[in-house]
Coordinates of C-alpha atoms (C1' of nucleotides) in Angstrom, one line a residue:
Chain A
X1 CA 119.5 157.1 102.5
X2 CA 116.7 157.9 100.1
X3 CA 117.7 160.0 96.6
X4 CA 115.8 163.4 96.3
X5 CA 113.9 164.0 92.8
X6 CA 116.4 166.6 92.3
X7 CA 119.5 164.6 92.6
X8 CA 118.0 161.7 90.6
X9 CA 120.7 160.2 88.9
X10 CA 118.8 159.3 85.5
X11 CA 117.3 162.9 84.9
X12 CA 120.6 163.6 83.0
X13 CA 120.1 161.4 80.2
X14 CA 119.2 162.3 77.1
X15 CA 116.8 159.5 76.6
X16 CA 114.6 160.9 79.1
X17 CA 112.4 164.0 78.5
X18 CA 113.7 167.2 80.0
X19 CA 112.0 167.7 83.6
X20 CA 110.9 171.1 84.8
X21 CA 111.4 172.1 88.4
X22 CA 108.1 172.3 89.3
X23 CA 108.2 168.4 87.8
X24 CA 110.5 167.3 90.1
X25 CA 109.0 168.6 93.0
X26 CA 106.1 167.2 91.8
X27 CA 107.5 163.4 91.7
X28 CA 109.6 164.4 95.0
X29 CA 106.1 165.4 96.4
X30 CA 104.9 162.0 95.1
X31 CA 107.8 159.6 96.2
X32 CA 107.1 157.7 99.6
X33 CA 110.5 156.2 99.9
X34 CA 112.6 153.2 98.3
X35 CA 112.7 149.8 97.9
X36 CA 115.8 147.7 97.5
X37 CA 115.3 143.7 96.4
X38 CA 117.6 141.1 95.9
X39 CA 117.5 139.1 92.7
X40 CA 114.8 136.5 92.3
X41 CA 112.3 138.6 94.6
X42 CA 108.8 139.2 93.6
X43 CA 107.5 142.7 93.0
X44 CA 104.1 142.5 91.4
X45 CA 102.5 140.2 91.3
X46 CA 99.4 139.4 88.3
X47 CA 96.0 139.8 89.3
X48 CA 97.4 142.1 92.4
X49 CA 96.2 144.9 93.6
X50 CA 99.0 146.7 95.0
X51 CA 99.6 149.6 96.8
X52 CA 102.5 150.9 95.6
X53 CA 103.9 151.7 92.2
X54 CA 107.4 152.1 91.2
X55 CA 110.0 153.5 89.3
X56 CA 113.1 151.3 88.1
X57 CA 116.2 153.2 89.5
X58 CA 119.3 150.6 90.1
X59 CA 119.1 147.0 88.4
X60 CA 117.2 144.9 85.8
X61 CA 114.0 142.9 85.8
X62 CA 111.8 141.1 83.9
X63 CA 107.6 141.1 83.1
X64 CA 105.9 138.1 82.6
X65 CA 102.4 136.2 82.4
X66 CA 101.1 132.6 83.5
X67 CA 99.8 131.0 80.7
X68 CA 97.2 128.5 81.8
X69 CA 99.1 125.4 81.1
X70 CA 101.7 126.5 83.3
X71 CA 103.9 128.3 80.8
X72 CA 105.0 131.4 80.6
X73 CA 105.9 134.3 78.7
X74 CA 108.1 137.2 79.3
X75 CA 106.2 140.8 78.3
X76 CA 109.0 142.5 78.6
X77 CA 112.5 143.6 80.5
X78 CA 112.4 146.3 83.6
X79 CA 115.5 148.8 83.2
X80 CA 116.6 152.1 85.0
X81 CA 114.0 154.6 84.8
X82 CA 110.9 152.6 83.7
X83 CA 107.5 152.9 85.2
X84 CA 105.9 149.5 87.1
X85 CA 102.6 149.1 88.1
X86 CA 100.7 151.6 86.0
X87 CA 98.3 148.9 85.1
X88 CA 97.4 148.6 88.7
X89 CA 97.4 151.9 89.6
X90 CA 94.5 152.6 87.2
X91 CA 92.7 149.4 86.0
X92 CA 92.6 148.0 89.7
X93 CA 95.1 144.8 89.0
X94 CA 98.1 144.1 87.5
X95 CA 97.6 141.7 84.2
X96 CA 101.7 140.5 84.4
X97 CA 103.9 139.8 87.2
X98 CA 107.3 142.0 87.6
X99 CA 110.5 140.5 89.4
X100 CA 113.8 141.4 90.1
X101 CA 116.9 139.9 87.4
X102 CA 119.3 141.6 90.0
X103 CA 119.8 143.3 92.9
X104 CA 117.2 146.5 92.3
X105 CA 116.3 149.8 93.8
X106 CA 113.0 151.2 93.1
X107 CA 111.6 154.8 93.8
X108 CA 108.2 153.9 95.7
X109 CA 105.0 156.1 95.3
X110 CA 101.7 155.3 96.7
X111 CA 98.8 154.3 94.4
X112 CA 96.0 156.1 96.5
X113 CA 97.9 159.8 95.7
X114 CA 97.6 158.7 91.9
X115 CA 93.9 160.4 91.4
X116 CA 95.1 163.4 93.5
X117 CA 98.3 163.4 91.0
X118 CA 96.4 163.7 87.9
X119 CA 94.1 166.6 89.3
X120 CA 97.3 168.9 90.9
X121 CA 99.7 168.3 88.0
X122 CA 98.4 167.7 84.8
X123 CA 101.6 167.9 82.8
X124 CA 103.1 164.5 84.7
X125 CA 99.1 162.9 83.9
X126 CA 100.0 163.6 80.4
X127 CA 104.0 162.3 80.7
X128 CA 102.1 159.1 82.2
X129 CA 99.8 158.8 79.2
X130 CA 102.8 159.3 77.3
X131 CA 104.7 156.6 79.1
X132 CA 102.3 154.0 78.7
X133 CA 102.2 154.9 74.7
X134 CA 105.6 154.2 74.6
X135 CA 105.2 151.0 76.1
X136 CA 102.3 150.1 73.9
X137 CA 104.7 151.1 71.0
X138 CA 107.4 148.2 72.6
X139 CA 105.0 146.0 72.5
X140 CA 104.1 145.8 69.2
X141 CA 107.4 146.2 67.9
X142 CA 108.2 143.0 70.1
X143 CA 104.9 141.7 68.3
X144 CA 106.4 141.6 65.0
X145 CA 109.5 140.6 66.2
X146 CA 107.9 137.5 67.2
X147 CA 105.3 136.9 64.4
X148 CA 108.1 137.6 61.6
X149 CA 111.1 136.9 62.5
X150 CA 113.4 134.2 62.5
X151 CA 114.7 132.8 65.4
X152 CA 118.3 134.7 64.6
X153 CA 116.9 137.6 63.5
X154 CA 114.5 138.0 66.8
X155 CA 117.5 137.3 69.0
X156 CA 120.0 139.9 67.6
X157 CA 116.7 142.2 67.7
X158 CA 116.1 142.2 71.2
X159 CA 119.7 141.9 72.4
X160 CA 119.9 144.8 70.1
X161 CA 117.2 146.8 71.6
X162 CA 118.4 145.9 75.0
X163 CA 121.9 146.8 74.4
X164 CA 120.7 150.5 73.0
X165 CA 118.6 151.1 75.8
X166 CA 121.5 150.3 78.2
X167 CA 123.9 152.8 76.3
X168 CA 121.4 155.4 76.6
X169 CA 121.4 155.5 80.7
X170 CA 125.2 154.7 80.7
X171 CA 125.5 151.2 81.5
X172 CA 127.3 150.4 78.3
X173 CA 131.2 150.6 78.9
X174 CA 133.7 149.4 76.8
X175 CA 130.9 148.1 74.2
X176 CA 129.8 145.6 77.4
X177 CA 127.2 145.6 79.8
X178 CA 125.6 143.7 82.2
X179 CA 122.8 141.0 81.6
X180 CA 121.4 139.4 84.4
X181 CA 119.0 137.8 82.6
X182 CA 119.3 133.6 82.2
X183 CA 118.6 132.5 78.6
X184 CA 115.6 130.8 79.6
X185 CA 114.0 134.7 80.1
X186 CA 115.2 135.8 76.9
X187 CA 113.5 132.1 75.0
X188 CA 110.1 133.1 77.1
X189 CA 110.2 136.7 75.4
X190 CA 110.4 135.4 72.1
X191 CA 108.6 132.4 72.6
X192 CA 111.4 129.9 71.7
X193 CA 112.6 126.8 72.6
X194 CA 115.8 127.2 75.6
X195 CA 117.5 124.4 73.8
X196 CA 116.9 126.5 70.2
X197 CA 117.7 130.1 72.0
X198 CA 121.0 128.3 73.4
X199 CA 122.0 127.0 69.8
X200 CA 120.9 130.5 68.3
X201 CA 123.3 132.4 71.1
X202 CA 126.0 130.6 70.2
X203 CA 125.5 131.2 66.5
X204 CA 125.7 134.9 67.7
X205 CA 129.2 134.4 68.9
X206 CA 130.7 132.1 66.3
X207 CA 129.9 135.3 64.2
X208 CA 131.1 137.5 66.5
X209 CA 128.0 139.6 66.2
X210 CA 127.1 139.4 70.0
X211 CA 128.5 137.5 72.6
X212 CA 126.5 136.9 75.4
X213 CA 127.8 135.0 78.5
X214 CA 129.1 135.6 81.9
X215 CA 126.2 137.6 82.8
X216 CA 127.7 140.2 80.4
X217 CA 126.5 140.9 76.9
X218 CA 129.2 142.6 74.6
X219 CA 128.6 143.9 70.8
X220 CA 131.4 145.4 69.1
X221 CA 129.4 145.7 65.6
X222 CA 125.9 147.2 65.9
X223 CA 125.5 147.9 62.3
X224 CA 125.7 144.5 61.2
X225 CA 123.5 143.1 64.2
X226 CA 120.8 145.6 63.2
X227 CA 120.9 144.5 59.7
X228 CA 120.2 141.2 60.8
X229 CA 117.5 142.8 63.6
X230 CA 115.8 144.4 60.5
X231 CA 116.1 147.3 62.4
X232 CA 117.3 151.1 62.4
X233 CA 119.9 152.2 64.7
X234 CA 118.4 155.5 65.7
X235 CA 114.7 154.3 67.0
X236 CA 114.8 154.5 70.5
X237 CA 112.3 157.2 71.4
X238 CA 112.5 159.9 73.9
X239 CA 110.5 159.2 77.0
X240 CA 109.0 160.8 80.0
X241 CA 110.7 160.0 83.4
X242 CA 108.6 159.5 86.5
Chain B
X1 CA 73.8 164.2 61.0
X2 CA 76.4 164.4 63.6
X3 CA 75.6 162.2 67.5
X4 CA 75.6 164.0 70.0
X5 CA 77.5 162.3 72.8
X6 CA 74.5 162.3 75.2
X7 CA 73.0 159.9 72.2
X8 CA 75.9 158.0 71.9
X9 CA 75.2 154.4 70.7
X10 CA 77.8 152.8 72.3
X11 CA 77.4 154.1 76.1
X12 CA 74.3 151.8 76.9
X13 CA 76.8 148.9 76.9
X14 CA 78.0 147.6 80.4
X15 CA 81.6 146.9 78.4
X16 CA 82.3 150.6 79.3
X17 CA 83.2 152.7 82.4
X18 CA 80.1 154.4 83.3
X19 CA 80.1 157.9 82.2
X20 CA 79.4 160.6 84.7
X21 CA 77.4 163.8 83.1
X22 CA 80.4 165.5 83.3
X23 CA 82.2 163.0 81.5
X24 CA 79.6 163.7 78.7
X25 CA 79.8 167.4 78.4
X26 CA 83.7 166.9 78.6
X27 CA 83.4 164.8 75.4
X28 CA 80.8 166.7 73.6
X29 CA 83.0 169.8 74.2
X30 CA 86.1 167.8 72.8
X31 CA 84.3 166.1 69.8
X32 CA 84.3 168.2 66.4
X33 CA 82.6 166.1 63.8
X34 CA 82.6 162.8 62.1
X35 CA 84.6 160.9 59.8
X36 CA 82.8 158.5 57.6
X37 CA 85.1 156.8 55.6
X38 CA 84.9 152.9 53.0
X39 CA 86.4 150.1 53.8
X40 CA 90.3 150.2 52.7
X41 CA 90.6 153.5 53.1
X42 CA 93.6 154.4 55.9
X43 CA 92.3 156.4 58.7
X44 CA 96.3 157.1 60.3
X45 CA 99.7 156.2 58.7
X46 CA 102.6 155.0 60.9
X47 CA 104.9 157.9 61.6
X48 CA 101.9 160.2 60.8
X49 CA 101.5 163.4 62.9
X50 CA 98.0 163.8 62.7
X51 CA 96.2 166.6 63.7
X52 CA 93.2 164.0 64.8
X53 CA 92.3 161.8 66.9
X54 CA 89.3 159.3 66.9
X55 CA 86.9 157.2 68.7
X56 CA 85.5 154.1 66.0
X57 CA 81.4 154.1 66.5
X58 CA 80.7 151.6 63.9
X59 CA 82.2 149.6 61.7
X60 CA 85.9 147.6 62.1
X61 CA 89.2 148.0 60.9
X62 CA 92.7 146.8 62.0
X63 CA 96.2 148.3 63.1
X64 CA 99.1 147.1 61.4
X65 CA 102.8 147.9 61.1
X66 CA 105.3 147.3 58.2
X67 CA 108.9 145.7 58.7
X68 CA 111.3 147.0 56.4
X69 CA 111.5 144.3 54.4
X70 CA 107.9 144.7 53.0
X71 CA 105.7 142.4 55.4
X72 CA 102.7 143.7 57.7
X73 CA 102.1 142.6 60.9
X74 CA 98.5 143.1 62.0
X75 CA 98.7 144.5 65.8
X76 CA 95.3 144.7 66.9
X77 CA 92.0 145.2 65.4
X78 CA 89.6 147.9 65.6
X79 CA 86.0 147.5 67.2
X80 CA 83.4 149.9 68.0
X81 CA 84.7 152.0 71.0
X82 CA 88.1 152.1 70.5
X83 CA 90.2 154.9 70.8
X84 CA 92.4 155.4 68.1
X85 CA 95.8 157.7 67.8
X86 CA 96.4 158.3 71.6
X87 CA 100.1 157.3 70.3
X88 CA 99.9 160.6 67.9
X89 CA 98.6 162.5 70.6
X90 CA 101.1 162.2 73.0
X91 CA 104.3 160.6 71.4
X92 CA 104.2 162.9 68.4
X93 CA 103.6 160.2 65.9
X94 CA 101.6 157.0 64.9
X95 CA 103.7 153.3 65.3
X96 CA 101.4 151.9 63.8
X97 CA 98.7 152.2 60.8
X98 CA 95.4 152.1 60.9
X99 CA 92.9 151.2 58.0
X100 CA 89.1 150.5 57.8
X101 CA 87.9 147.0 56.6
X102 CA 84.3 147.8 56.6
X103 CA 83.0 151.1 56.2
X104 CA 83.3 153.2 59.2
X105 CA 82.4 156.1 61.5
X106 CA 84.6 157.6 64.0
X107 CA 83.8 160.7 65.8
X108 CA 86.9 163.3 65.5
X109 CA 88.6 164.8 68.5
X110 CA 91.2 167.8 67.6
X111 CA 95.0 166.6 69.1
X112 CA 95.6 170.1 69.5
X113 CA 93.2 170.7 72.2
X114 CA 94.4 166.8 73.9
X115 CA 96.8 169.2 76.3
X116 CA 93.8 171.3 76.8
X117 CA 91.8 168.7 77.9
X118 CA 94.4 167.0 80.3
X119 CA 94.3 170.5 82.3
X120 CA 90.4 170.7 82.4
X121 CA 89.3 167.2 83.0
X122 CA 91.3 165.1 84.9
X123 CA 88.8 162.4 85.3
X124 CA 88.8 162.2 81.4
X125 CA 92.7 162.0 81.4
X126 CA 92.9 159.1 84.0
X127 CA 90.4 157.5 81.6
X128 CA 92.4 158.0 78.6
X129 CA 95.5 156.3 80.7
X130 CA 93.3 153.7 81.6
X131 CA 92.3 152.9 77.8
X132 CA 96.2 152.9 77.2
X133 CA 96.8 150.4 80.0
X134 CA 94.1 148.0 78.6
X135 CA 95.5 148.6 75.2
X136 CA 99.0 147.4 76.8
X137 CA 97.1 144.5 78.6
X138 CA 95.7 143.2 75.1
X139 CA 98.8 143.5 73.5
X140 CA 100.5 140.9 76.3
X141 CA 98.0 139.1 75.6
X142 CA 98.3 138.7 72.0
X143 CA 102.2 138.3 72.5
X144 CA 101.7 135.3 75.0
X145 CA 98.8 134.1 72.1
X146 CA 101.7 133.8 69.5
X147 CA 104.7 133.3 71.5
X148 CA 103.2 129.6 73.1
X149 CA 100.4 128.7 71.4
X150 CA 99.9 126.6 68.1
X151 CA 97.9 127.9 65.2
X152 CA 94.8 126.3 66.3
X153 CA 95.1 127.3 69.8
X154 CA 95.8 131.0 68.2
X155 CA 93.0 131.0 65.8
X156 CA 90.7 129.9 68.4
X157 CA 91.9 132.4 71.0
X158 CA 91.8 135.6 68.4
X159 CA 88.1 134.4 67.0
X160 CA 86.5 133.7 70.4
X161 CA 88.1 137.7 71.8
X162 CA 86.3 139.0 69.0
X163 CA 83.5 137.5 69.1
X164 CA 83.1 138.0 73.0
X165 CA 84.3 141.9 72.6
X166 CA 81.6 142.5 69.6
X167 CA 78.8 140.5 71.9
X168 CA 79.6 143.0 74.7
X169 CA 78.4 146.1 71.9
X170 CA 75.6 144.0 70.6
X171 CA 77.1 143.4 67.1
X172 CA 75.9 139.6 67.6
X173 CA 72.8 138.3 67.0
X174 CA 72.2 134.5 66.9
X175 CA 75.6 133.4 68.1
X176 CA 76.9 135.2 64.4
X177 CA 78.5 138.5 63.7
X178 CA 79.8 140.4 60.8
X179 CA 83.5 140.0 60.7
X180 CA 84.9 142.1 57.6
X181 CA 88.2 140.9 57.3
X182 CA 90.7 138.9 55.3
X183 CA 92.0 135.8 56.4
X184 CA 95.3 137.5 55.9
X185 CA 94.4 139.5 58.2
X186 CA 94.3 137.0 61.2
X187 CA 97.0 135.2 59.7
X188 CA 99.4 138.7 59.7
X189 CA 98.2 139.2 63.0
X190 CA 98.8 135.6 64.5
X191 CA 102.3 135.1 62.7
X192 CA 101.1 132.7 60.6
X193 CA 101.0 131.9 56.5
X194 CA 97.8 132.4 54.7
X195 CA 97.5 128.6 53.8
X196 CA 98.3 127.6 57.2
X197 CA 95.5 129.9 58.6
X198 CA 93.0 128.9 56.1
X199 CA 94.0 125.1 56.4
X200 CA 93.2 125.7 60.6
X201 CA 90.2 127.4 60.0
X202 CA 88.9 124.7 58.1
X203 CA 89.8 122.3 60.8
X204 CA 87.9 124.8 63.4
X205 CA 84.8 124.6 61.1
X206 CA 84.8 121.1 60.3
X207 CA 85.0 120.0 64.2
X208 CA 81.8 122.9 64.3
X209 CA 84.0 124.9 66.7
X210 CA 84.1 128.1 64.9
X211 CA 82.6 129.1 61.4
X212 CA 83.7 132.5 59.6
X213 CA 83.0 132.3 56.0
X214 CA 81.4 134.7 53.4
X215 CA 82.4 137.8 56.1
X216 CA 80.4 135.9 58.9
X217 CA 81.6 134.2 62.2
X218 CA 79.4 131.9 63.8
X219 CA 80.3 130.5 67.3
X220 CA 78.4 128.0 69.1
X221 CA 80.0 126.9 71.8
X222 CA 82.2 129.1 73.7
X223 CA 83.1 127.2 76.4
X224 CA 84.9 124.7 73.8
X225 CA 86.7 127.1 71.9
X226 CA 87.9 129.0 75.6
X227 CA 89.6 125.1 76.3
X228 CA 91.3 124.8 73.4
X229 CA 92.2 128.6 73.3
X230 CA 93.3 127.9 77.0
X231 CA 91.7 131.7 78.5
X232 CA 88.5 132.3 80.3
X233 CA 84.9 132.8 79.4
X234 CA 84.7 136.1 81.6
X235 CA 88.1 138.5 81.1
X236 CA 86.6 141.3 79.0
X237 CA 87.9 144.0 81.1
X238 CA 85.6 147.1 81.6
X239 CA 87.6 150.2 79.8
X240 CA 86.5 153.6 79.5
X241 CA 84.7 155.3 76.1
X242 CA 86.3 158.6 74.7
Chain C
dC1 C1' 129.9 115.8 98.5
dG2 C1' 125.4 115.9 96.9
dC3 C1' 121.8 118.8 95.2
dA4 C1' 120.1 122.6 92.4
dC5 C1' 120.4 125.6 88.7
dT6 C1' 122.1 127.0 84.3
dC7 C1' 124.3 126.3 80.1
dT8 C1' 125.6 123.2 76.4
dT9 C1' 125.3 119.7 72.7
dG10 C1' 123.3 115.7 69.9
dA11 C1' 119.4 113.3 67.6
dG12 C1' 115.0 112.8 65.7
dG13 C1' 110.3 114.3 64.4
dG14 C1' 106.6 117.4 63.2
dG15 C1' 104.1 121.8 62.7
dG16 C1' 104.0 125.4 59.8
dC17 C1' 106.5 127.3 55.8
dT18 C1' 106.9 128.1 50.6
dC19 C1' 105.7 127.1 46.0
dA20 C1' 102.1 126.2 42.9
dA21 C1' 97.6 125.6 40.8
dT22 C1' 92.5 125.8 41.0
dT23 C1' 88.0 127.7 42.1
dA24 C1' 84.7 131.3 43.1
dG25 C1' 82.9 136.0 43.1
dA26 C1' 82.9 140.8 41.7
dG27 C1' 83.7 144.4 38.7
dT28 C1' 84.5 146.4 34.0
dG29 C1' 84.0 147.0 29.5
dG30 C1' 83.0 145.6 24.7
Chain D
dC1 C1' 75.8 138.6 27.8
dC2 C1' 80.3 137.1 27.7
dA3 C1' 85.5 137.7 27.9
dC4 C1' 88.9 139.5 30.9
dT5 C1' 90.8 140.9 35.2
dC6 C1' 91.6 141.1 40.0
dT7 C1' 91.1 139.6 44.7
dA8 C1' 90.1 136.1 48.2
dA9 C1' 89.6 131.4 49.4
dT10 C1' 91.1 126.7 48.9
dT11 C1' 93.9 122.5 48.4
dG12 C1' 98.2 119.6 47.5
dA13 C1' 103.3 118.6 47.8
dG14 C1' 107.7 118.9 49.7
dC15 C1' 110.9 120.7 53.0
dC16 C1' 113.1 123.0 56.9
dC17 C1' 113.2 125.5 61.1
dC18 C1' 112.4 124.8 65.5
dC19 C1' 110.5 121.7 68.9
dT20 C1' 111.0 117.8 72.4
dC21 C1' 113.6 114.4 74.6
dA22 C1' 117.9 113.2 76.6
dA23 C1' 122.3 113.5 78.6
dG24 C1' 126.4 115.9 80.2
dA25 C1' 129.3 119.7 82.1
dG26 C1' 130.2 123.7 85.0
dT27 C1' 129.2 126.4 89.2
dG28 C1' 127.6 127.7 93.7
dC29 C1' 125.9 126.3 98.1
dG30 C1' 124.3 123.7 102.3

DNA sequence: CGCACTCTTGAGGGGGCTCAATTAGAGTGG
DNA sequence: CCACTCTAATTGAGCCCCCTCAAGAGTGCG
């Protein structure tokens, strides 16, 4: 049982730009089918040259590079209604690796129909271009996260960011939401010690700032977090939908 | 004296995407003048709408942000043949600053005609999402550089990109290039102090590694530098020119 | 019940921080 | 031509945040 464009259940969010009709039967168009993984499974890999792209629409997942030593370092979180495999689509191979946190369903489209994409609708080229902005933009805000911050001040950012992202697509209830994430992910995104990010976490909850554990992360007080985050509350631009 | 883009400089080099005559008219059509600006002065301001958009031909200059408590962190920097502003043009608004360190030319697109150009040249588009993916790719890189590395592995890995990127546009000559910047510079971008970064660098020149002094880097063996920077000798991606 | 994975907590050491002072070079103006 | 200023690079001293090593506890699974 495969979604249509037009029933997609993220299109009504606000954090998502509007979508004409003739963009949704543009994507429907587009979309080859859907693909659901359990947790732990693999779906880019780095230096691959997949076929398929994708478009987060259940579940959480995580980006990450191989250091040559062996390490490794978490780009970035996957959530509902992100774009994977852009990278490949149009530099030839993917330069991070994409798994799945959790159980996921992704929308599927096939990388060959991308150059035949950007010629028949040039709006969605541009809301791609756009997309891939905004992730540049994440990047380097997670860039000075990690170059300036403290280790408590880089941890109640990006639960922060995660948190605000989740409320946006409605998987905040009751001030809670799900984290599938192990601690070890969140260390390897801010390029921390596990033993250090553990310490930190707890920190977090003595204060009752953010309490993290369970799977579920829960923060009653945002202001006071985002103080600490060095942050403003009302930063989490409006982005294209593919 | 304004370049025409069928004279353009910077095309000869194999570090860009071969450009089709098509490609040429398309950015001839697009470009509207010049911008020659000194070093220091700021060519786009975070959270800027710009009406411009640019393309550096010489010269270098860096991106940075500010955190709201008053620091800077450097994102990237600036080279011949980058594209500078694609976040204006699409997202409405710069993240990030940008400024000149040495004095500059860019050539000057207009944003307003960006949609224009999306519709009409398609190839160009995909390009300009290619030069946004690469951008992306950099910028995981640079995370992973400061999220695992130590300041000397960092320093080496962010002199020897540079260097490789500027020998790919001819800007070295006898293993030594002109690098305009300020050791806080590096240092903002890396995440580290000024003292630290100037104590490393001195290490790096005294084990004849890496020399940059009186705005000059010299590098003499590569192949050194890559091991303790832990990347390879041959990963400058070929990107597009705008 | 043993193995694997994740989270937790303690102890000790070092890399990189801050504070502070000196040197060198480039203007600028009397 | 020299005093004054400003910026960039340099070097020393002391300290703390975060790292590594190590061990233990809780949970799910074959």
């Amino acid at each position: 049982m495969v979604t249509r464009c037009e029933h997609c259940p993220l299109r009504r969010f606000h954090l998502f730009k509007p979508m004409s009709d003739s963009d949704v039967k543009a994507m429907q168009k587009f979309k080859v089918g859907e693909l659901i993984i359990e947790a732990g499974t693999p779906v880019l890999s780095e230096g691959s040259n997949s076929p398929q792209l994708f478009t987060a629409l259940y579940g959480m997942g995580l980006r990450y590079k191989h250091t040559s030593d062996g390490e490794r370092q978490v780009v970035n979180f996957v959530f509902p209604g992100d774009f994977v495999g852009l990278q490949a689509g149009v530099m030839g191979e993917m330069s991070h690796s994409v798994e799945a946190s959790s159980k996921m369903t992704l929308c599927v489209f096939n990388r060959s129909e991308l150059w035949g994409f950007f010629k028949s609708y040039p709006e969605r080229a541009f809301d791609l271009t756009w997309l891939s902005a905004v992730e540049e933009h994440f990047l380097g805000e997670a860039l000075t996260s990690l170059g300036q911050r403290s280790a408590l001040e880089s941890l109640s950012w990006a639960l922060l960011r995660m948190f605000m992202r989740c409320e946006r697509i409605g998987l905040v209830q009751n001030r809670r939401m799900a984290m599938p994430f192990r601690q070890q992910d969140l260390a390897d995104a801010l390029g921390l010690s596990l033993v250090h990010t553990n310490k930190t976490l707890s920190k977090l909850r003595d204060q009752q700032l953010a309490d993290w554990s369970d799977g579920h992360l829960t923060i009653n007080d945002k202001e006071k977090l985002a103080a600490i985050a060095k942050i403003e509350l009302d930063v989490v631009p409006v982005r294209p939908l593919m």
